N, CA, C and O atoms as a MOPAC input file, in Angstrom:
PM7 MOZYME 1SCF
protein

 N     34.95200 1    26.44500 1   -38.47500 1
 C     35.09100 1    25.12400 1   -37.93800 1
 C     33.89900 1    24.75200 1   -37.05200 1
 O     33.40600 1    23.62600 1   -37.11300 1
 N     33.36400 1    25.85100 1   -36.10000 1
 C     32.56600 1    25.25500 1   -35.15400 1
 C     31.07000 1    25.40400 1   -35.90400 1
 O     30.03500 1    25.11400 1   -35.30500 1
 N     31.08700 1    25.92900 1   -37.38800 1
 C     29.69000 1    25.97400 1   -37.84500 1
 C     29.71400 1    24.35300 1   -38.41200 1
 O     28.56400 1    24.04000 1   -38.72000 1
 N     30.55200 1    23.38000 1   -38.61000 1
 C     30.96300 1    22.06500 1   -39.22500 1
 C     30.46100 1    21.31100 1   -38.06400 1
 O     29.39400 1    20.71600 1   -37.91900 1
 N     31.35800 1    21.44800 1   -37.34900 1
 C     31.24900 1    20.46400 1   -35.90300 1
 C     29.92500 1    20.17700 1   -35.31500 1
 O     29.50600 1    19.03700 1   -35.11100 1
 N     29.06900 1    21.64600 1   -34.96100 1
 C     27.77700 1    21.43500 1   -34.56200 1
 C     26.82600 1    20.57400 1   -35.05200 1
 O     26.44200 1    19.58200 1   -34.43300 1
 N     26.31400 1    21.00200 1   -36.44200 1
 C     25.74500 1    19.80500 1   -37.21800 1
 C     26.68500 1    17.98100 1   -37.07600 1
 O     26.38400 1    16.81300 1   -36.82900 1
 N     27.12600 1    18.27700 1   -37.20200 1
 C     28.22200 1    16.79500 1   -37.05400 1
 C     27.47500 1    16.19000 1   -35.94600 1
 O     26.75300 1    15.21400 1   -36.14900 1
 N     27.58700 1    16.63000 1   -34.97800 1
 C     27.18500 1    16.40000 1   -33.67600 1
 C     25.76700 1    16.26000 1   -33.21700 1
 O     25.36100 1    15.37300 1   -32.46700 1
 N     25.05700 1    17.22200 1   -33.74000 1
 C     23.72600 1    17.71900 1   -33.38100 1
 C     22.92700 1    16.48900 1   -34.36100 1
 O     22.52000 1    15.59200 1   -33.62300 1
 N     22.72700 1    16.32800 1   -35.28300 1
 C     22.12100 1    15.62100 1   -36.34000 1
 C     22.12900 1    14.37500 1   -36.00400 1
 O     21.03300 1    13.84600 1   -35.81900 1
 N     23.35400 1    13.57600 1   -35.83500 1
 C     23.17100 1    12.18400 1   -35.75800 1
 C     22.94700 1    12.22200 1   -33.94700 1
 O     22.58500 1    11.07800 1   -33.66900 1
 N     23.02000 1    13.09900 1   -32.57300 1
 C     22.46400 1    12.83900 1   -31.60500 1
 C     20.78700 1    13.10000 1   -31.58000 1
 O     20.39200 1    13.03300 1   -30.41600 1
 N     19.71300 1    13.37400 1   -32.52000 1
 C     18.66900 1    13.87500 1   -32.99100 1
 C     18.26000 1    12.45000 1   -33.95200 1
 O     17.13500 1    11.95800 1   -33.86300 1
 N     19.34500 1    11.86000 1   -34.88700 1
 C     18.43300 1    10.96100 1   -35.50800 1
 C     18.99500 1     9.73300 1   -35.08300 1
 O     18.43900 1     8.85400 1   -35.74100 1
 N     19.77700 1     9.26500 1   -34.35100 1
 C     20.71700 1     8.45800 1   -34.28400 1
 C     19.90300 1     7.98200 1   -32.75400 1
 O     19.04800 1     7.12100 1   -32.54700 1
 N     20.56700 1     8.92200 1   -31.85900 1
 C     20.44000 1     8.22000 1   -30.35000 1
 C     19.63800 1     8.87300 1   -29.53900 1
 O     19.81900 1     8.51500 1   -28.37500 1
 N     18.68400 1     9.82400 1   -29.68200 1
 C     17.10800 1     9.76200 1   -29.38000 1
 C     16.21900 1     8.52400 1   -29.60200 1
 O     15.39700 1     8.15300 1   -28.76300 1
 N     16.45700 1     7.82200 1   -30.93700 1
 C     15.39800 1     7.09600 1   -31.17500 1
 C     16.15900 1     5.53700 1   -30.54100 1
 O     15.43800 1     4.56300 1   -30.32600 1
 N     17.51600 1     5.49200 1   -30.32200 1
 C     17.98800 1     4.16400 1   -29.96500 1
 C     17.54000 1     4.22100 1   -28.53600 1
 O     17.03200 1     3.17800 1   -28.12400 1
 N     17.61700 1     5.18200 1   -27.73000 1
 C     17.12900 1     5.65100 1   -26.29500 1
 C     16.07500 1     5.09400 1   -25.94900 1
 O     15.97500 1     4.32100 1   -24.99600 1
 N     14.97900 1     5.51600 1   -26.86800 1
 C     13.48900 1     5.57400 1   -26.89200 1
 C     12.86600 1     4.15100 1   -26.94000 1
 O     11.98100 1     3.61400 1   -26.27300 1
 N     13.76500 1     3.67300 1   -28.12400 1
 C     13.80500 1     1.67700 1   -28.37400 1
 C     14.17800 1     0.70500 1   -27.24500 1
 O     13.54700 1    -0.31000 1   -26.95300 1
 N     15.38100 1     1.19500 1   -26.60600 1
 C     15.47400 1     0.41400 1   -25.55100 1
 C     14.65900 1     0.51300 1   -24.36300 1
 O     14.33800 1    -0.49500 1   -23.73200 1
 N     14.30700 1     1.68300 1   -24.02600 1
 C     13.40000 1     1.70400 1   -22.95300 1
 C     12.03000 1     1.06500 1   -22.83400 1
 O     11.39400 1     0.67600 1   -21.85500 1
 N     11.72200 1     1.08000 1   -24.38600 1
 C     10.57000 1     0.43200 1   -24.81900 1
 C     10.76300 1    -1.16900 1   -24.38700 1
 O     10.15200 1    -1.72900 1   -23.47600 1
 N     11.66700 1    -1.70900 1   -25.18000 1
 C     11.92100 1    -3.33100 1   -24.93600 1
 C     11.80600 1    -3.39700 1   -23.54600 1
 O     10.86300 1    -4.00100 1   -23.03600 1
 N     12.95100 1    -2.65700 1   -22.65500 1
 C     12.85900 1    -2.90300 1   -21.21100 1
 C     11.24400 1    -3.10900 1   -20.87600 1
 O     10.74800 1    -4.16700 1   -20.48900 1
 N     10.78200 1    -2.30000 1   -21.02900 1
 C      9.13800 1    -2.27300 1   -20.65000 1
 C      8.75500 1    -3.28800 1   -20.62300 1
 O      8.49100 1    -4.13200 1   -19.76600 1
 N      8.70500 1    -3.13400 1   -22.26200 1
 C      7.88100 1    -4.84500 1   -22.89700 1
 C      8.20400 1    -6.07900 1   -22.12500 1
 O      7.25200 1    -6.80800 1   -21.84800 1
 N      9.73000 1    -6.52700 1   -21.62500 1
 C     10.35800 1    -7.15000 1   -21.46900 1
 C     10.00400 1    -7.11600 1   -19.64100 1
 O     10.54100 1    -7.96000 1   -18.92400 1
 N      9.51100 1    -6.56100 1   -19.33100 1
 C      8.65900 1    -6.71100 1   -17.51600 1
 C      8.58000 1    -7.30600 1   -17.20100 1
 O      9.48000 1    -7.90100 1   -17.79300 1
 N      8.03200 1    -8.28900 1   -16.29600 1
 C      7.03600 1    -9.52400 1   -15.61300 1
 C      6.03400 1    -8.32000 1   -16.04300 1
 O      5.99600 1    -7.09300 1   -16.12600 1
 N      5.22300 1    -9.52000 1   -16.26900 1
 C      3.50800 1    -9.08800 1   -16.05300 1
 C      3.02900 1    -9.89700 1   -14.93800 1
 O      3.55600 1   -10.87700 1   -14.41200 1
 N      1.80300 1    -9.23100 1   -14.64500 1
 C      1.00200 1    -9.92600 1   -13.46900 1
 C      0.16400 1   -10.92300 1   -14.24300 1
 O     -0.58400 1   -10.59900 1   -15.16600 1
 N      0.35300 1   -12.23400 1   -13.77500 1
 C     -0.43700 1   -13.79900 1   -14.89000 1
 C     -2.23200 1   -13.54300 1   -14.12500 1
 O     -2.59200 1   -12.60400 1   -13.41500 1
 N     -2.99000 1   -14.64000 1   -14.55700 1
 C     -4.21500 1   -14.95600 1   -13.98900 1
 C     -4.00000 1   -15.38800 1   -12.88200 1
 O     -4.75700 1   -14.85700 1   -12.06900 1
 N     -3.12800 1   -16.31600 1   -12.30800 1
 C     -2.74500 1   -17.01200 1   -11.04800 1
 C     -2.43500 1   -16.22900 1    -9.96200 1
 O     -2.67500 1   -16.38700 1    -8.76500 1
 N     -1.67200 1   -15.06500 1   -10.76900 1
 C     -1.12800 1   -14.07500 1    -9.52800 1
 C     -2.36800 1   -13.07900 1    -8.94700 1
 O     -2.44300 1   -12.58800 1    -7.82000 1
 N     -3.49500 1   -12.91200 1   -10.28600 1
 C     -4.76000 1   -11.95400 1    -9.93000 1
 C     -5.49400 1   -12.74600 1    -8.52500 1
 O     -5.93800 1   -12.14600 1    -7.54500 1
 N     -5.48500 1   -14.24600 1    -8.72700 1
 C     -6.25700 1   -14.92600 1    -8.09500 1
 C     -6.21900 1   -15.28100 1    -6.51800 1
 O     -6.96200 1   -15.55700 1    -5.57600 1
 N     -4.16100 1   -14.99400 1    -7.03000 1
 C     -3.68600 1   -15.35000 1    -5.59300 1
 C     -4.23800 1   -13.98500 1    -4.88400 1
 O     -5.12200 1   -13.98100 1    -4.02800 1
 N     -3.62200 1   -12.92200 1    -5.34500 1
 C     -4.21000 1   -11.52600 1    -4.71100 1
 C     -5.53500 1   -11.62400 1    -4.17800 1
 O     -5.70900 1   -11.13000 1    -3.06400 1
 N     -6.48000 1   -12.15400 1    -4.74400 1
 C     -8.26100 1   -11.82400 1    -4.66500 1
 C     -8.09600 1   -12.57500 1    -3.61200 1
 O     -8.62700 1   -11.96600 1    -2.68400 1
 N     -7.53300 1   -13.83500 1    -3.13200 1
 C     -7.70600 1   -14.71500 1    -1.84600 1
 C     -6.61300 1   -14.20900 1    -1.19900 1
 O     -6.87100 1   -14.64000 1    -0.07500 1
 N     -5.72400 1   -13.69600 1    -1.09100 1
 C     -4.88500 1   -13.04900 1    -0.22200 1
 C     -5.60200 1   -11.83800 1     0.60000 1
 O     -5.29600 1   -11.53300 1     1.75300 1
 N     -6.64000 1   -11.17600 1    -0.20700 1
 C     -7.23700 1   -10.09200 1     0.18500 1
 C     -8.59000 1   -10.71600 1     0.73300 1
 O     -9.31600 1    -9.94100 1     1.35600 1
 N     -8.81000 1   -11.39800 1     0.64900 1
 C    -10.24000 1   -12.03500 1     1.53300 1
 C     -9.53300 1   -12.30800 1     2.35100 1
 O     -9.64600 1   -11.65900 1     3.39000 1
 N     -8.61800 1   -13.23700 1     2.29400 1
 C     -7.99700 1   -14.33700 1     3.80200 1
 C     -7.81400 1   -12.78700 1     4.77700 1
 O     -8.24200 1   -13.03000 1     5.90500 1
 N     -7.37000 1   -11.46500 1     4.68700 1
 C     -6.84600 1   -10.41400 1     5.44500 1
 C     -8.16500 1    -9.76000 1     6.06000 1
 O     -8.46000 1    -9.75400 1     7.25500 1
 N     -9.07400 1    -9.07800 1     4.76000 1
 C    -10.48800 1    -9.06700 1     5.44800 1
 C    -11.20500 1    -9.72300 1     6.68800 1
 O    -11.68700 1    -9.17700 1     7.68000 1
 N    -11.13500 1   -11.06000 1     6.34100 1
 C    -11.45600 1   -12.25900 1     7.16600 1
 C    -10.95700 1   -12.16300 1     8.34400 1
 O    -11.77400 1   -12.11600 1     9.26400 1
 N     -9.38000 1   -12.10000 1     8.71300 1
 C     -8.53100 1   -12.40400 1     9.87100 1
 C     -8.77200 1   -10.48400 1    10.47800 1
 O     -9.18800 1   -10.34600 1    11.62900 1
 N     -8.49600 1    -9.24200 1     9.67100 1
 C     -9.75800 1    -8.48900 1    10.20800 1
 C    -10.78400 1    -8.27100 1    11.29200 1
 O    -10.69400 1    -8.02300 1    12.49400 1
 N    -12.04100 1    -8.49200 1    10.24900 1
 C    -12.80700 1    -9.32400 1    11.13900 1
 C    -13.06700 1    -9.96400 1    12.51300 1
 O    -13.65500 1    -9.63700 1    13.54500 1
 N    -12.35800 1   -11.03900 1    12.06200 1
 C    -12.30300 1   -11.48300 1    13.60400 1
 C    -11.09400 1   -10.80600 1    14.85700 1
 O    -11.18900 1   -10.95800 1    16.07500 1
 N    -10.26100 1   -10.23300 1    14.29400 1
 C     -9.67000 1    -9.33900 1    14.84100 1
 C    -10.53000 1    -8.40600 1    16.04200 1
 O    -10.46200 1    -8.57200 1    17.25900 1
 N    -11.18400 1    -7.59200 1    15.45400 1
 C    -11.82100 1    -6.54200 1    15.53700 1
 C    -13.23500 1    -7.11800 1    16.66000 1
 O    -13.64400 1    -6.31200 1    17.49500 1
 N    -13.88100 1    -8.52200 1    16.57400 1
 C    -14.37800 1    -9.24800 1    17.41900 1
 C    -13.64500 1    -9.55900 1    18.42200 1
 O    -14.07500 1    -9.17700 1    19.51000 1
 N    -12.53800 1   -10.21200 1    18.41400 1
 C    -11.77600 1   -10.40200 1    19.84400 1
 C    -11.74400 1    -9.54000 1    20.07700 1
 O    -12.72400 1    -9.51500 1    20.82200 1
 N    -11.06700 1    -7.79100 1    20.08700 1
 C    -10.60000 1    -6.72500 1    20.68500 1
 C    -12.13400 1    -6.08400 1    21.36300 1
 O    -12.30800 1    -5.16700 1    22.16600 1
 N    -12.87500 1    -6.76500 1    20.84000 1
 C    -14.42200 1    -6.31100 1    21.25800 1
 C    -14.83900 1    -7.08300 1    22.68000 1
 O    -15.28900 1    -6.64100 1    23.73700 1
 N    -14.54300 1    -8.23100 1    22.30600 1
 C    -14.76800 1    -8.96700 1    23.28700 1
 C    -14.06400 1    -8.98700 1    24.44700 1
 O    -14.58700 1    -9.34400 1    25.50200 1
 N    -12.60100 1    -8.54000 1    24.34000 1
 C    -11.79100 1    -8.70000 1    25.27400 1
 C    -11.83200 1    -6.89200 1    25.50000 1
 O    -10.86500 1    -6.63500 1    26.21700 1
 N    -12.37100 1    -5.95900 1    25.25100 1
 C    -12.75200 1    -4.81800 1    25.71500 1
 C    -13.43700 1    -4.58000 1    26.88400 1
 O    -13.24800 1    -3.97200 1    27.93700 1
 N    -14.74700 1    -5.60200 1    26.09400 1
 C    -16.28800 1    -5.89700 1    27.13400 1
 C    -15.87500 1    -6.45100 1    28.41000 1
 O    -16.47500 1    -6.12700 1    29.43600 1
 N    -14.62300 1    -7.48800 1    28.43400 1
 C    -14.27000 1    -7.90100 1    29.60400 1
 C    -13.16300 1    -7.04400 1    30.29200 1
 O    -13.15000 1    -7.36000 1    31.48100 1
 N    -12.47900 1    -6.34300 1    30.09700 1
 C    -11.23300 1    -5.64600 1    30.49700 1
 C    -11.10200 1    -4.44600 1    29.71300 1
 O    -10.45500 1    -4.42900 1    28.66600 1
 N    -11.74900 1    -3.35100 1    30.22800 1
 C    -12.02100 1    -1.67000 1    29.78100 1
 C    -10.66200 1    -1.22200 1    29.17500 1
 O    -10.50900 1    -0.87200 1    28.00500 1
 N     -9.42100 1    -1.29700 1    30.39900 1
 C     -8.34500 1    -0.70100 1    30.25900 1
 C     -7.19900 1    -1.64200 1    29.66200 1
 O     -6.06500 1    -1.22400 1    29.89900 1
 N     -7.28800 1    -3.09300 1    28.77200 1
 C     -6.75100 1    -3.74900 1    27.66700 1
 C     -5.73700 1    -2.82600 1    27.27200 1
 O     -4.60400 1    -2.89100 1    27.74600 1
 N     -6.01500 1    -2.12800 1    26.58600 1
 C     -5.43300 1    -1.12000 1    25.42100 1
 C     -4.22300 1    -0.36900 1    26.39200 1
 O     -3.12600 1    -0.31700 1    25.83600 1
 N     -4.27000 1     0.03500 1    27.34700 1
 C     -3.33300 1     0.92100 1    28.51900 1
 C     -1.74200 1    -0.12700 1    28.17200 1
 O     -0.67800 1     0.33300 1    27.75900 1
 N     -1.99600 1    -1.37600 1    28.44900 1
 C     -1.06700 1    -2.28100 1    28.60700 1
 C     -0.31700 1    -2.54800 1    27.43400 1
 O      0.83700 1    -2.97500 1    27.46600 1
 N     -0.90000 1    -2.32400 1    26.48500 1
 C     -0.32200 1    -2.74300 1    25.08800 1
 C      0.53600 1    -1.55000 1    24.16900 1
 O      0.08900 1    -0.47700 1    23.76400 1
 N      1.81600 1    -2.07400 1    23.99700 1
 C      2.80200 1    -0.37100 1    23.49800 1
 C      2.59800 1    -0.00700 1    22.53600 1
 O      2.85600 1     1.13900 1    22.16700 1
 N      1.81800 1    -1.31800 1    21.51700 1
 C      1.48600 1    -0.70000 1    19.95400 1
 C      0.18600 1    -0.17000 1    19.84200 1
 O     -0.01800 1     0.60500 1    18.90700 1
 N     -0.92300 1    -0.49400 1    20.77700 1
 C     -1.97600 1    -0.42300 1    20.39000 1
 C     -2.57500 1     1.20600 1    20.73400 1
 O     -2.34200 1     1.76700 1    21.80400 1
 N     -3.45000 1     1.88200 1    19.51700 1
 C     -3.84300 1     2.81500 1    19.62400 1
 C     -4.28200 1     3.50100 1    21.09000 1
 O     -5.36000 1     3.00100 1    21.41200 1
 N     -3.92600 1     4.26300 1    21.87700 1
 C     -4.82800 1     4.68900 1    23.13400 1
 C     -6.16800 1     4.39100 1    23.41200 1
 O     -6.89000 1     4.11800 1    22.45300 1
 N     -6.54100 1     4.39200 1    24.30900 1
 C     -8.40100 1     4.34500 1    24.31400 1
 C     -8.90100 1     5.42700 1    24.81000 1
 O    -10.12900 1     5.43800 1    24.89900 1
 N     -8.09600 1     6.73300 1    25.31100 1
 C     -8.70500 1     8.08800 1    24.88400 1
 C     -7.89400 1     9.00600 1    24.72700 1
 O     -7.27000 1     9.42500 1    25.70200 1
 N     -7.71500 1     9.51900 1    23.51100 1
 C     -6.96500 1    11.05600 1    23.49800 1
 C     -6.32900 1    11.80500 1    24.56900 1
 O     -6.97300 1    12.70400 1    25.11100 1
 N     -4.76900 1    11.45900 1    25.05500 1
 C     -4.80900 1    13.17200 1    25.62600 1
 C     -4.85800 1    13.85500 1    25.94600 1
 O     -4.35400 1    14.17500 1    27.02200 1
 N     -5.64600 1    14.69100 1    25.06100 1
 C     -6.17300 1    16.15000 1    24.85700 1
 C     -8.16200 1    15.95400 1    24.61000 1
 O     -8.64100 1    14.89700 1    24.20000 1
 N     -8.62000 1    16.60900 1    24.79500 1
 C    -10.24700 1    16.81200 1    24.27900 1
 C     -9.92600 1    17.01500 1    23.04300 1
 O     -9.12700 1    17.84600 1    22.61300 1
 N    -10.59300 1    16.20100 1    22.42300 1
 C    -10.28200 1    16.51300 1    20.87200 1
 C    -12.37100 1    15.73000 1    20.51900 1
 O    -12.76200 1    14.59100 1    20.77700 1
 N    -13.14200 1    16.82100 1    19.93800 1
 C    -14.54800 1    16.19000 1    19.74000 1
 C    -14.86400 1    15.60500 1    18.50300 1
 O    -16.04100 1    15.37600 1    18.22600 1
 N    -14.07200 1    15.37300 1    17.83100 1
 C    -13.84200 1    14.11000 1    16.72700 1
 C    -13.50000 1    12.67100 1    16.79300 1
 O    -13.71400 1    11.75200 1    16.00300 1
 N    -12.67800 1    12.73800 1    18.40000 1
 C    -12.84800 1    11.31100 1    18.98300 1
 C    -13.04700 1    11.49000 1    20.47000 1
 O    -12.37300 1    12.11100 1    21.29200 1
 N    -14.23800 1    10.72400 1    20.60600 1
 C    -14.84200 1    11.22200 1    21.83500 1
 C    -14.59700 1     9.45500 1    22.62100 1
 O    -14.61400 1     8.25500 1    22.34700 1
 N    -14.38600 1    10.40800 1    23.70600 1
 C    -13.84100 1     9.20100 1    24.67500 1
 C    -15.08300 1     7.94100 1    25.10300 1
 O    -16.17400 1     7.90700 1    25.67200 1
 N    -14.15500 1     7.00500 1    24.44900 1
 C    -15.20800 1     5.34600 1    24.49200 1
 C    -15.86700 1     5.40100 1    25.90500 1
 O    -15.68300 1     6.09300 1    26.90600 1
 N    -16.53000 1     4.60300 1    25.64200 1
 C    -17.53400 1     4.26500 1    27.33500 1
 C    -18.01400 1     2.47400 1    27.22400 1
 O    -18.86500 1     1.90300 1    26.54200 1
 N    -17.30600 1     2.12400 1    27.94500 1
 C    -17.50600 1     0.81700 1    27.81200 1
 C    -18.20500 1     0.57500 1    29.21700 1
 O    -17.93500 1     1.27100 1    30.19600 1
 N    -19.33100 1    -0.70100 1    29.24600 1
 C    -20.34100 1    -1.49200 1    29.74800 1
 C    -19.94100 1    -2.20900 1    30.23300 1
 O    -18.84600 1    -2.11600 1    29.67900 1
 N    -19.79200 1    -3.14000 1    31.02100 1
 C    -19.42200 1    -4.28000 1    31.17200 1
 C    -20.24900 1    -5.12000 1    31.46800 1
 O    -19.92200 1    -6.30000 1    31.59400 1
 N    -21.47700 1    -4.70300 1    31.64000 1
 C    -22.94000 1    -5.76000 1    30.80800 1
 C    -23.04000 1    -6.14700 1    29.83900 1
 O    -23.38800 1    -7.29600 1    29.56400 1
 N    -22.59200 1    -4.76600 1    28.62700 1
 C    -22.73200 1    -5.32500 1    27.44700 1
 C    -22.59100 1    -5.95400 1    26.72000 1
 O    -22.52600 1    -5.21200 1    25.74000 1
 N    -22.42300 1    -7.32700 1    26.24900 1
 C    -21.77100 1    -8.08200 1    25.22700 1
 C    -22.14200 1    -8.15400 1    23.90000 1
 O    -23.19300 1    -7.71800 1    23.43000 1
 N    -20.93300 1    -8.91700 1    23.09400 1
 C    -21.71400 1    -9.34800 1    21.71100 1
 C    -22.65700 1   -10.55200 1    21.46000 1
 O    -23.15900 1   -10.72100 1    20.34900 1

């Protein structure tokens, strides 16, 4: 009996519903959103506009450094302005207060 059954079983899960498996997953695929030209475009100016705001980011925090050394102390998110610990991979800033941009 169980030399009957196996094949019964085994054969049509091998030709039957492997390949129905394989088909649907495929359609799902096919069947995705794709990313359009509009959406590439929006991205390319989404990613400048961030660069950009960046940028000037990174100028104010400069500027408002040059005027006020210890800025950064006050602020809970913002990175420390010196390590810690001695660590000689980041070596403790030295700010001017002559210096400007």
């Amino acid at each position: 009996m169980e030399d009957i059954l196996v094949p019964i079983v085994v054969i049509p899960a091998i030709f039957i519903g492997m390949p129905w498996i394989i088909l649907h997953y495929i359609t799902k695929w096919k069947q995705a959103p794709k990313i359009t030209n509009e959406d590439e475009k929006l991205l390319d100016e989404l990613y400048s506009l961030a660069r950009r705001l960046e940028d000037r980011l990174g100028t104010v925090e400069r500027i408002i450094a040059a005027d006020h050394p210890e800025w950064r102390v006050s602020m809970p998110l913002a990175e420390p302005a010196a390590p810690s610990f001695p660590n000689p991979s980041h070596p403790t800033p030295s700010y001017d207060i002559t210096r400007r941009n």
